[in-house]
Coordinates of C-alpha atoms and ligand atoms in Angstrom, one line a residue:
X160 CA 0.1 0.1 -0.3
X161 CA 1.4 2.9 -0.8
X162 CA 2.5 5.5 2.0
X163 CA 1.5 9.1 1.2
X164 CA 3.2 10.4 4.0
X165 CA 7.5 8.8 2.7
X166 CA 8.8 10.0 -0.7
X167 CA 12.3 9.3 -2.3
X168 CA 15.2 10.8 -3.2
X169 CA 17.8 8.5 -5.5
X170 CA 21.0 10.8 -6.1
X171 CA 22.7 10.0 -9.6
X172 CA 24.2 13.7 -10.6
X173 CA 27.1 12.7 -9.6
X174 CA 30.5 12.5 -13.0
X175 CA 32.0 9.6 -10.9
X176 CA 35.8 10.1 -11.2
X177 CA 36.8 7.6 -9.8
X178 CA 35.2 5.2 -12.5
X179 CA 37.1 6.6 -15.1
X180 CA 34.9 5.4 -17.5
X181 CA 33.3 7.1 -19.9
X182 CA 29.9 5.3 -18.8
X183 CA 27.8 7.5 -15.9
X184 CA 28.3 5.7 -13.1
X185 CA 25.2 4.4 -12.3
X186 CA 24.7 2.8 -15.5
X187 CA 27.3 0.7 -14.7
X188 CA 25.9 -3.1 -15.2
X189 CA 25.0 -5.1 -11.7
X190 CA 23.8 -8.5 -12.5
X191 CA 22.5 -7.1 -15.3
X192 CA 20.9 -4.0 -14.8
X193 CA 22.7 -0.5 -14.2
X194 CA 23.5 0.1 -10.8
X195 CA 20.6 3.3 -10.6
X196 CA 18.7 0.7 -10.6
X197 CA 19.3 -1.7 -7.9
X198 CA 18.4 1.3 -6.1
X199 CA 15.2 2.6 -8.5
X200 CA 14.4 -1.6 -7.4
X201 CA 14.2 -0.8 -4.1
X202 CA 13.0 2.2 -3.8
X203 CA 9.7 1.1 -5.5
X204 CA 9.1 -1.6 -2.7
X205 CA 8.9 0.6 0.1
X206 CA 5.7 2.4 -2.1
X207 CA 6.3 5.7 -1.5
X208 CA 4.2 8.8 -2.9
X209 CA 6.7 10.0 -5.2
X210 CA 10.4 9.3 -6.0
X211 CA 12.4 11.7 -7.5
X212 CA 16.0 11.2 -9.3
X213 CA 18.5 13.9 -9.5
X214 CA 20.3 13.6 -13.0
X215 CA 22.9 15.7 -14.2
X216 CA 26.4 13.9 -16.4
X217 CA 24.8 12.7 -18.8
X218 CA 21.8 13.0 -18.4
X219 CA 19.6 11.5 -21.2
X220 CA 21.2 8.3 -20.8
X221 CA 21.2 8.2 -17.5
X222 CA 17.1 9.6 -17.5
X223 CA 15.7 6.7 -20.0
X224 CA 17.8 3.9 -17.4
X225 CA 15.9 5.8 -15.1
X226 CA 12.6 5.9 -17.1
X227 CA 12.9 1.8 -18.2
X228 CA 13.9 0.9 -14.3
X229 CA 10.4 2.8 -12.7
X230 CA 9.1 4.7 -15.3
X231 CA 6.8 7.1 -12.7
X232 CA 10.0 8.4 -11.2
X233 CA 9.8 12.0 -11.3
X234 CA 13.7 13.1 -13.0
X235 CA 14.8 16.7 -11.3
X236 CA 17.6 18.8 -13.3
X237 CA 20.4 19.8 -10.8
X238 CA 22.3 23.1 -12.4
X239 CA 25.5 24.8 -12.1
X240 CA 26.2 24.0 -7.9
X241 CA 27.2 21.0 -7.3
X242 CA 26.5 18.5 -4.3
X243 CA 24.8 16.5 -2.4
X244 CA 23.5 18.9 -0.2
X245 CA 22.3 20.6 -3.9
X246 CA 20.9 18.0 -5.2
X247 CA 19.0 17.4 -2.3
X248 CA 17.8 21.3 -2.9
X249 CA 17.2 20.8 -6.6
X250 CA 14.6 17.7 -5.5
X251 CA 12.4 19.2 -3.7
X252 CA 11.2 21.5 -5.4
X253 CA 10.0 18.7 -7.6
X254 CA 7.9 17.0 -4.7
X255 CA 3.7 17.6 -4.7
X256 CA 3.2 21.1 -3.7
X257 CA 1.9 19.9 0.4
X258 CA 3.8 17.4 1.0
X259 CA 4.8 17.4 4.6
X260 CA 5.9 13.8 5.4
X261 CA 9.5 11.8 5.6
X262 CA 12.1 12.0 2.4
X263 CA 14.1 8.8 2.6
X264 CA 17.6 10.4 0.5
X265 CA 19.3 7.1 -0.9
X266 CA 23.1 7.5 -3.2
X267 CA 22.0 6.0 -6.8
X268 CA 25.6 4.3 -6.7
X269 CA 25.1 2.3 -3.5
X270 CA 23.1 -0.8 -4.5
X271 CA 22.7 -3.5 -2.3
X272 CA 20.7 -2.0 0.5
X273 CA 17.9 -4.5 0.8
X274 CA 14.1 -2.8 1.2
X275 CA 13.9 -5.0 4.8
X276 CA 16.7 -2.1 6.3
X277 CA 14.8 0.7 4.7
X278 CA 12.2 0.4 7.0
X279 CA 13.2 -1.1 9.8
X280 CA 15.7 2.4 9.6
X281 CA 12.5 4.4 8.3
X282 CA 10.5 3.0 11.8
X283 CA 13.2 4.5 13.8
X284 CA 13.4 8.0 12.5
X285 CA 9.7 8.2 12.6
X286 CA 9.7 6.3 16.6
X287 CA 12.6 8.4 16.9
X288 CA 10.6 11.4 16.6
X289 CA 13.9 13.6 15.0
X290 CA 14.2 16.0 11.9
X291 CA 17.0 14.2 10.8
X292 CA 18.6 10.6 11.3
X293 CA 21.5 9.2 9.6
X294 CA 21.9 5.6 8.2
X295 CA 26.3 4.7 9.5
X296 CA 28.4 1.9 9.4
X297 CA 31.6 0.4 10.9
X298 CA 33.5 -0.6 7.7
X299 CA 37.2 -2.4 8.7
X300 CA 38.5 -0.2 5.9
X301 CA 37.1 3.2 5.6
X302 CA 38.7 5.0 3.3
X303 CA 36.8 8.0 1.0
X304 CA 33.5 7.6 3.3
X305 CA 32.3 10.6 5.5
X306 CA 33.1 9.6 8.7
X307 CA 30.7 10.0 12.1
X308 CA 32.0 11.6 14.5
X309 CA 30.1 12.1 17.7
X310 CA 30.2 13.7 20.7
X311 CA 31.3 12.5 24.5
X312 CA 28.2 11.2 25.1
X313 CA 27.7 9.8 21.4
X314 CA 25.4 12.0 20.4
X315 CA 25.4 12.2 16.6
X316 CA 27.2 16.0 16.2
X317 CA 28.3 16.3 12.9
X318 CA 29.2 14.3 9.9
X319 CA 33.5 15.4 7.9
X320 CA 34.2 14.0 4.7
X321 CA 37.8 12.3 4.2
X322 CA 39.3 15.3 1.6
X323 CA 38.3 17.5 5.0
X324 CA 39.1 15.3 8.1
X325 CA 42.1 15.6 10.2
X326 CA 44.5 12.7 11.0
X327 CA 42.1 11.8 14.1
X328 CA 38.8 11.7 12.2
X329 CA 40.1 9.5 9.1
X330 CA 40.6 7.2 11.9
X331 CA 37.2 6.8 13.0
X332 CA 35.6 3.1 11.3
X333 CA 32.3 4.5 11.7
X334 CA 31.1 5.7 8.1
X335 CA 28.5 7.7 7.0
X336 CA 26.2 5.4 4.5
X337 CA 24.9 7.7 1.9
X338 CA 21.4 6.7 3.6
X339 CA 19.1 10.2 5.0
X340 CA 15.3 10.1 6.6
X341 CA 14.5 13.7 6.9
X342 CA 11.4 16.1 7.5
X343 CA 10.8 17.7 5.2
X344 CA 9.7 20.3 7.5
X345 CA 12.3 23.5 8.2
X346 CA 14.6 21.3 5.8
X347 CA 14.3 23.4 2.6
X348 CA 15.9 26.5 4.6
X349 CA 18.7 24.5 6.5
X350 CA 19.8 22.8 2.6
X351 CA 19.5 26.6 1.0
X352 CA 21.7 28.0 4.3
X353 CA 24.5 25.4 3.1
X354 CA 28.1 26.7 2.0
X355 CA 30.7 25.4 -0.4
X356 CA 33.4 26.4 2.2
X357 CA 34.8 23.4 1.2
X358 CA 37.9 20.4 0.4
X359 CA 35.8 20.1 -2.2
X360 CA 33.9 23.6 -3.3
X361 CA 30.2 21.6 -3.4
X362 CA 27.5 21.7 -0.5
X363 CA 27.7 19.1 1.1
X364 CA 24.3 17.1 2.0
X365 CA 26.6 15.5 5.0
X366 CA 25.9 19.0 7.3
X367 CA 23.2 19.3 7.6
X368 CA 23.6 17.5 10.7
X369 CA 26.2 20.3 11.7
X370 CA 23.0 22.5 10.8
X371 CA 20.5 21.1 12.6
X372 CA 22.2 20.4 15.4
X373 CA 23.4 24.1 15.7
X374 CA 19.7 25.3 15.1
X375 CA 19.1 22.5 18.3
X376 CA 17.2 20.3 17.8
X377 CA 18.9 16.4 17.7
X378 CA 19.6 13.6 14.9
X379 CA 19.8 9.8 15.5
X380 CA 22.9 7.7 13.6
X381 CA 21.6 4.2 13.5
X382 CA 24.4 2.0 12.8
X383 CA 23.5 -0.9 10.3
X384 CA 24.5 -4.7 10.8
X385 CA 26.3 -5.2 8.4
X386 CA 28.6 -3.0 6.3
X387 CA 28.1 -4.2 2.8
X388 CA 24.4 -3.5 3.0
X389 CA 25.8 0.7 2.0
X390 CA 29.1 0.1 0.6
X391 CA 29.1 2.8 -2.3
X392 CA 30.6 1.9 -6.0
X393 CA 33.1 4.5 -6.3
X394 CA 35.9 3.0 -8.6
X395 CA 36.1 -0.5 -10.4
X396 CA 37.6 -2.0 -7.8
X397 CA 34.2 -1.3 -5.8
X398 CA 32.2 -2.6 -8.4
X399 CA 33.1 -5.7 -8.4
X400 CA 33.2 -6.9 -4.9
X401 CA 29.7 -5.4 -5.0
X402 CA 29.1 -7.6 -8.4
X403 CA 30.9 -10.9 -6.1
X404 CA 28.7 -9.8 -3.5
X405 CA 25.4 -9.9 -4.3
X406 CA 26.1 -12.5 -7.0
X407 CA 26.3 -14.9 -3.5
X408 CA 23.4 -13.4 -2.7
X409 CA 21.2 -14.7 -5.4
X410 CA 23.3 -18.1 -6.4
X411 CA 22.3 -18.2 -2.4
X412 CA 18.9 -17.8 -3.3
X413 CA 18.3 -20.4 -6.0
X414 CA 20.6 -23.5 -3.9
X415 CA 17.8 -22.4 -1.7
X416 CA 14.6 -22.5 -4.6
X417 CA 16.3 -26.5 -5.1
X418 CA 18.9 -25.2 -8.4
X419 CA 22.6 -27.0 -7.9
X420 CA 25.2 -24.7 -8.2
X421 CA 28.3 -26.7 -8.2
X422 CA 30.3 -24.0 -7.7
X423 CA 29.0 -20.3 -6.5
X424 CA 31.7 -18.2 -6.9
X425 CA 32.0 -18.8 -10.7
X426 CA 28.5 -18.9 -11.3
X427 CA 26.9 -15.8 -11.8
X428 CA 23.1 -15.5 -12.3
X429 CA 21.5 -12.3 -13.6
X430 CA 18.7 -10.5 -10.9
X431 CA 16.5 -11.3 -13.7
X432 CA 17.2 -14.7 -14.1
X433 CA 14.3 -17.8 -13.8
X434 CA 15.4 -21.0 -12.9
X435 CA 13.2 -23.7 -11.9
X436 CA 14.2 -26.3 -9.0
X437 CA 16.5 -29.5 -9.7
X438 CA 18.5 -27.5 -12.4
X439 CA 21.4 -28.0 -12.1
X440 CA 24.5 -24.9 -12.8
X441 CA 28.0 -26.6 -13.0
X442 CA 31.1 -23.9 -13.3
X443 CA 32.2 -21.2 -15.0
X444 CA 28.1 -20.9 -15.8
X445 CA 26.8 -17.0 -16.7
X446 CA 23.2 -16.3 -17.4
X447 CA 22.3 -14.2 -18.3
X448 CA 19.0 -11.2 -19.5
X449 CA 15.5 -12.7 -19.9
X450 CA 17.0 -16.8 -19.3
X451 CA 15.1 -18.6 -18.4
X452 CA 16.0 -22.6 -17.2
X453 CA 12.6 -25.4 -16.6
X454 CA 13.7 -27.8 -14.6
X455 CA 16.1 -31.0 -14.7
X456 CA 18.3 -29.4 -17.4
X457 CA 22.2 -29.0 -16.5
X458 CA 23.7 -26.3 -17.9
X459 CA 27.7 -26.3 -17.8
X460 CA 30.3 -26.1 -17.1
X461 CA 32.0 -22.7 -18.9
X462 CA 28.4 -21.6 -20.5
X463 CA 26.8 -18.1 -20.6
X464 CA 23.4 -18.2 -21.8
X465 CA 21.7 -14.6 -22.8
X466 CA 18.2 -14.0 -22.6
X467 CA 18.1 -18.5 -23.7
X468 CA 14.9 -20.5 -23.0
X469 CA 16.0 -23.4 -21.4
X470 CA 13.7 -26.4 -21.6
X471 CA 13.1 -29.6 -19.3
X472 CA 16.0 -31.9 -18.8
X473 CA 18.4 -30.0 -21.5
X474 CA 21.5 -30.6 -21.4
X475 CA 23.9 -27.4 -22.5
X476 CA 27.6 -28.0 -22.0
X477 CA 30.3 -24.8 -23.1
X478 CA 28.3 -23.4 -25.4
X479 CA 27.5 -19.8 -25.8
X480 CA 24.0 -18.6 -26.6
X481 CA 21.4 -15.4 -27.3
X482 CA 18.5 -15.3 -27.8
X483 CA 18.5 -19.2 -28.6
X484 CA 15.5 -21.1 -27.3
X485 CA 16.2 -24.9 -25.8
X486 CA 13.9 -27.5 -26.3
X487 CA 13.1 -30.0 -23.9
X488 CA 15.1 -33.2 -23.3
X489 CA 17.7 -31.0 -26.0
X490 CA 21.3 -31.2 -25.8
X491 CA 23.6 -28.7 -27.3
X492 CA 27.7 -28.6 -27.0
X493 CA 30.4 -29.0 -26.6
X494 CA 31.2 -26.0 -27.8
X495 CA 28.7 -24.5 -29.8
X496 CA 27.9 -21.2 -30.6
X497 CA 24.0 -20.7 -30.5
X498 CA 23.6 -16.4 -32.3
X499 CA 20.2 -15.1 -32.0
X500 CA 17.2 -17.3 -33.7
X501 CA 17.9 -20.5 -32.8
X502 CA 15.5 -22.2 -32.0
X503 CA 15.9 -25.9 -31.0
X504 CA 13.0 -28.2 -30.6
X505 CA 12.8 -31.5 -28.5
X506 CA 15.1 -34.0 -28.0
X507 CA 17.1 -32.3 -31.0
X508 CA 20.3 -31.6 -30.9
X509 CA 22.9 -29.1 -32.0
X510 CA 26.5 -30.4 -31.3
X511 CA 30.2 -30.2 -31.2
X512 CA 31.9 -26.7 -32.5
X513 CA 28.2 -26.2 -34.6
X514 CA 27.7 -22.5 -34.8
X515 CA 23.4 -21.7 -35.8
X516 CA 22.2 -18.2 -36.4
X517 CA 18.0 -17.9 -37.6
X518 CA 17.9 -21.9 -37.4
X519 CA 14.8 -23.6 -36.6
X520 CA 15.7 -27.4 -35.8
X521 CA 12.8 -29.9 -35.8
X522 CA 12.0 -32.2 -32.7
X523 CA 14.1 -35.3 -32.8
X524 CA 16.7 -33.7 -35.3
X525 CA 20.6 -33.0 -35.3
X526 CA 23.2 -31.3 -36.1
X527 CA 26.0 -32.7 -34.1
X528 CA 29.0 -32.1 -36.1
X529 CA 31.2 -28.3 -37.3
X530 CA 28.4 -26.9 -39.4
X531 CA 27.3 -23.5 -40.2
X532 CA 23.3 -24.2 -40.0
X533 CA 22.1 -20.6 -40.4
X534 CA 19.1 -19.4 -41.9
X535 CA 17.5 -22.9 -41.8
X536 CA 14.0 -24.6 -41.1
X537 CA 14.9 -28.9 -40.8
X538 CA 11.2 -30.6 -40.1
X539 CA 11.7 -33.6 -37.2
X540 CA 13.8 -36.6 -36.6
X541 CA 16.5 -35.4 -39.5
X542 CA 20.4 -35.7 -38.7
X543 CA 22.6 -33.3 -40.9
X544 CA 25.7 -34.4 -41.9
X545 CA 29.4 -33.5 -40.3
X546 CA 31.0 -31.1 -42.1
X547 CA 28.5 -29.0 -43.0
X548 CA 27.6 -25.7 -43.9
X549 CA 24.7 -23.3 -44.8
X550 CA 25.8 -21.2 -47.3
X551 CA 23.5 -18.5 -47.2
X552 CA 24.5 -15.4 -47.9
X553 CA 25.1 -14.3 -51.7
X554 CA 27.7 -11.4 -51.4
X555 CA 25.3 -9.5 -51.1
X556 CA 20.7 -10.7 -49.8
X557 CA 20.5 -13.5 -47.3
X558 CA 18.8 -17.1 -48.2
X559 CA 17.0 -19.7 -46.6
X560 CA 17.6 -23.0 -46.7
X561 CA 15.2 -26.1 -46.1
X562 CA 15.4 -29.3 -44.8
X563 CA 12.3 -31.6 -44.4
X564 CA 11.7 -34.1 -41.8
X565 CA 13.8 -37.7 -41.7
X566 CA 16.3 -36.0 -44.2
X567 CA 19.4 -38.0 -43.8
X568 CA 21.5 -35.8 -45.6
X569 CA 25.9 -36.6 -46.1
X570 CA 29.2 -34.9 -45.0
X571 CA 30.7 -32.1 -45.4
X572 CA 27.4 -31.1 -47.5
X573 CA 27.2 -27.6 -48.7
X574 CA 23.5 -26.6 -49.0
X575 CA 23.5 -23.1 -51.1
X576 CA 20.7 -21.1 -50.5
X577 CA 17.9 -21.1 -51.7
X578 CA 17.8 -24.9 -51.7
X579 CA 14.8 -27.1 -50.6
X580 CA 15.4 -31.1 -49.7
X581 CA 12.4 -33.1 -49.7
X582 CA 11.1 -35.1 -46.6
X583 CA 12.8 -38.4 -46.9
X584 CA 15.6 -37.1 -48.7
X585 CA 19.0 -38.1 -48.2
X586 CA 22.7 -36.2 -49.7
X587 CA 25.6 -38.2 -50.4
X588 CA 28.7 -36.6 -48.8
X589 CA 31.1 -33.8 -50.3
X590 CA 27.2 -33.1 -52.2
X591 CA 27.0 -29.1 -52.6
X592 CA 23.7 -28.9 -53.1
X593 CA 22.7 -26.0 -56.0
X594 CA 19.3 -27.5 -57.0
X595 CA 16.7 -28.7 -54.7
X596 CA 16.2 -32.5 -53.7
X597 CA 12.7 -34.5 -54.6
X598 CA 11.5 -35.5 -50.9
X599 CA 13.1 -39.1 -50.8
X600 CA 15.1 -38.2 -53.9
X601 CA 19.2 -39.2 -53.4
X602 CA 22.0 -36.3 -54.6
X603 CA 24.9 -36.5 -55.2
X604 CA 26.5 -34.5 -57.8
X605 CA 31.1 -35.4 -56.9
X606 CA 32.4 -36.3 -59.9
X607 CA 33.2 -40.3 -59.9
X608 CA 36.6 -41.9 -57.9
X609 CA 38.7 -43.3 -60.5
X610 CA 42.0 -44.6 -59.0
X611 CA 45.4 -44.7 -60.8
X612 CA 46.5 -48.2 -59.7
X613 CA 50.4 -47.1 -58.8
X614 CA 51.2 -44.3 -59.2
X615 CA 52.2 -44.0 -56.0
X616 CA 54.9 -46.3 -57.3
X617 CA 55.7 -43.9 -60.5
X618 CA 55.5 -41.2 -59.2
X619 CA 56.7 -41.1 -55.6
X620 CA 59.3 -43.4 -55.6
X621 CA 61.8 -44.2 -52.3
X622 CA 59.0 -42.3 -50.3
X623 CA 57.5 -44.1 -47.5
X624 CA 54.3 -43.8 -48.9
X625 CA 56.0 -46.4 -52.0
X626 CA 57.7 -48.5 -48.7
X627 CA 54.3 -48.9 -47.0
X628 CA 52.3 -50.2 -50.0
X629 CA 55.3 -52.5 -52.2
X630 CA 54.9 -54.8 -48.3
X631 CA 51.1 -54.0 -48.6
X632 CA 51.8 -56.7 -51.7
X633 CA 49.1 -55.1 -53.9
X634 CA 49.0 -52.4 -55.7
Ligands
UD1_28 C1 28.7 10.8 -0.1 C2 28.6 11.1 1.5 C3 29.4 10.3 2.6 C4 28.4 9.4 2.6 C5 29.2 8.7 1.0 C6 28.7 7.3 1.4 C7 28.4 13.8 0.5 C8 29.1 15.2 0.5 N1 28.8 13.1 1.0 O1 30.8 10.9 -1.1 O2 29.8 11.1 3.8 O3 30.1 8.5 3.3 O4 27.7 9.4 0.0 O5 28.5 6.4 0.0 O6 27.6 13.7 0.4 N2 25.8 12.9 -6.2 C9 24.5 14.0 -6.9 N3 25.1 15.2 -7.0 C10 25.7 16.1 -6.6 C11 27.2 15.1 -6.4 C12 26.3 13.0 -5.8 O7 23.2 13.9 -7.3 O8 26.7 17.4 -6.5 C13 25.3 11.8 -6.5 C14 25.8 10.9 -6.6 O9 25.8 10.3 -8.5 C15 26.4 9.8 -6.1 C16 25.8 9.9 -4.7 O10 24.9 11.7 -5.4 O11 24.8 8.9 -6.3 C17 27.1 9.7 -3.9 O12 28.3 11.3 -4.6 P1 29.6 11.3 -4.7 O13 30.4 11.1 -4.7 O14 29.5 9.4 -4.9 O15 29.7 10.9 -2.9 P2 30.9 10.9 -1.4 O16 32.3 11.0 -2.0 O17 30.7 8.9 -2.5
CA29 CA1 30.4 7.4 -3.8

């Protein structure tokens, strides 16, 4: 149920200099989604009356990602004045007129915070009935974070940023998580009064704490139980650490839901993936995007599936597949490359060193070895010989190959598309199929073989071959 007294503000205007990236920091990906999308998903779960997101750096790109993740978010542009304090100031201006509830501020670069932690935090804030509550954490290495400075009696006094801190202050292990619950009343005036007199010449949101204290209000500091919840992403090392942590949570979730994961450390599963119980994931498996895996399937080792649908009991070994449908009981790999538009029906096989693209392969049909099958349709129960190539591209246009059901094609064929091979037809080894093959026919077009007796003795005298031929007693 919507909480009419709650607004969430997500700060996502910063450049993220420490990422050293042309991509805005909050658009780097974690478990298949941009960093900011994780924050927005959590924001949505809180069911606030409104979600405001502040943008500036690469504004259009970031706004597009926000609209995808949370279409009803209100996107607000930060102006030339830098800093998290300014960001919140412009966000407040976008709140519906007359809103007088609580504002929950989230940093767009802190993606692992979960909704339960936030709910508990908000409840503490509301119980304490103070104008502001700050989430804190104890970190083994607090470097880079704002430090929590408390009065001798333990009350929160102020927050000092790493760059402004003295050596003693930097020794403090309690950090500001960048999550705040704030009563909106009076907030605008305090934010307007913040200055940029600090090491970064920014309006620090964190200075709000000292300002509130100076005005005689008390501010609560509430520590979270586990530090990883609030770890921010400022550089690529923190990005990979957060990705690994999130992945371990996702893997554990699937394990508890009945999925066997042999090696959690090398199994990477996007948040957007769905997996049924009794699936087995072998080491080195990556499941990405809208991939779904049905019960009994075995994926891996060393397989990457992007936006794929895997049927009941299918086996997919050492495979790279994108936008492919793999039917129930089908087998794929080892060493298969399934490109978009591959549809392998029930009980079918795409085997070793086989590449497919726009290929519908019918039930129980097999492409077992060393083949390229593109722009192709194969009926049911057919077998495509080893080393078969569909020549689908004439240099200008792509053409289709249509193979019927119960077809047996020979090894090392080329199907020069457009071409059709009728039901139950056969082709000989080495056939270059340029014309349609009617149902039930055998197509052969290799020149008849000639054996020239004694050729080796005559043309390669004294070689191992000539000797072996002589010893065999036949010529
Ligand atoms: C901030 C806090 C720090 C805290 C840490 C927690 C301030 C001044 N410092 O530091 O105390 O320990 O988060 O992770 O708030 N942003 C804007 N507009 C801006 C600047 C930043 O929207 O002008 C956004 C960024 O996109 C980012 C968030 O605010 O999502 C935090 O900014 P960042 O520069 O990463 O702040 P930190 O130095 O990490
Ligand atoms: Ca940060």
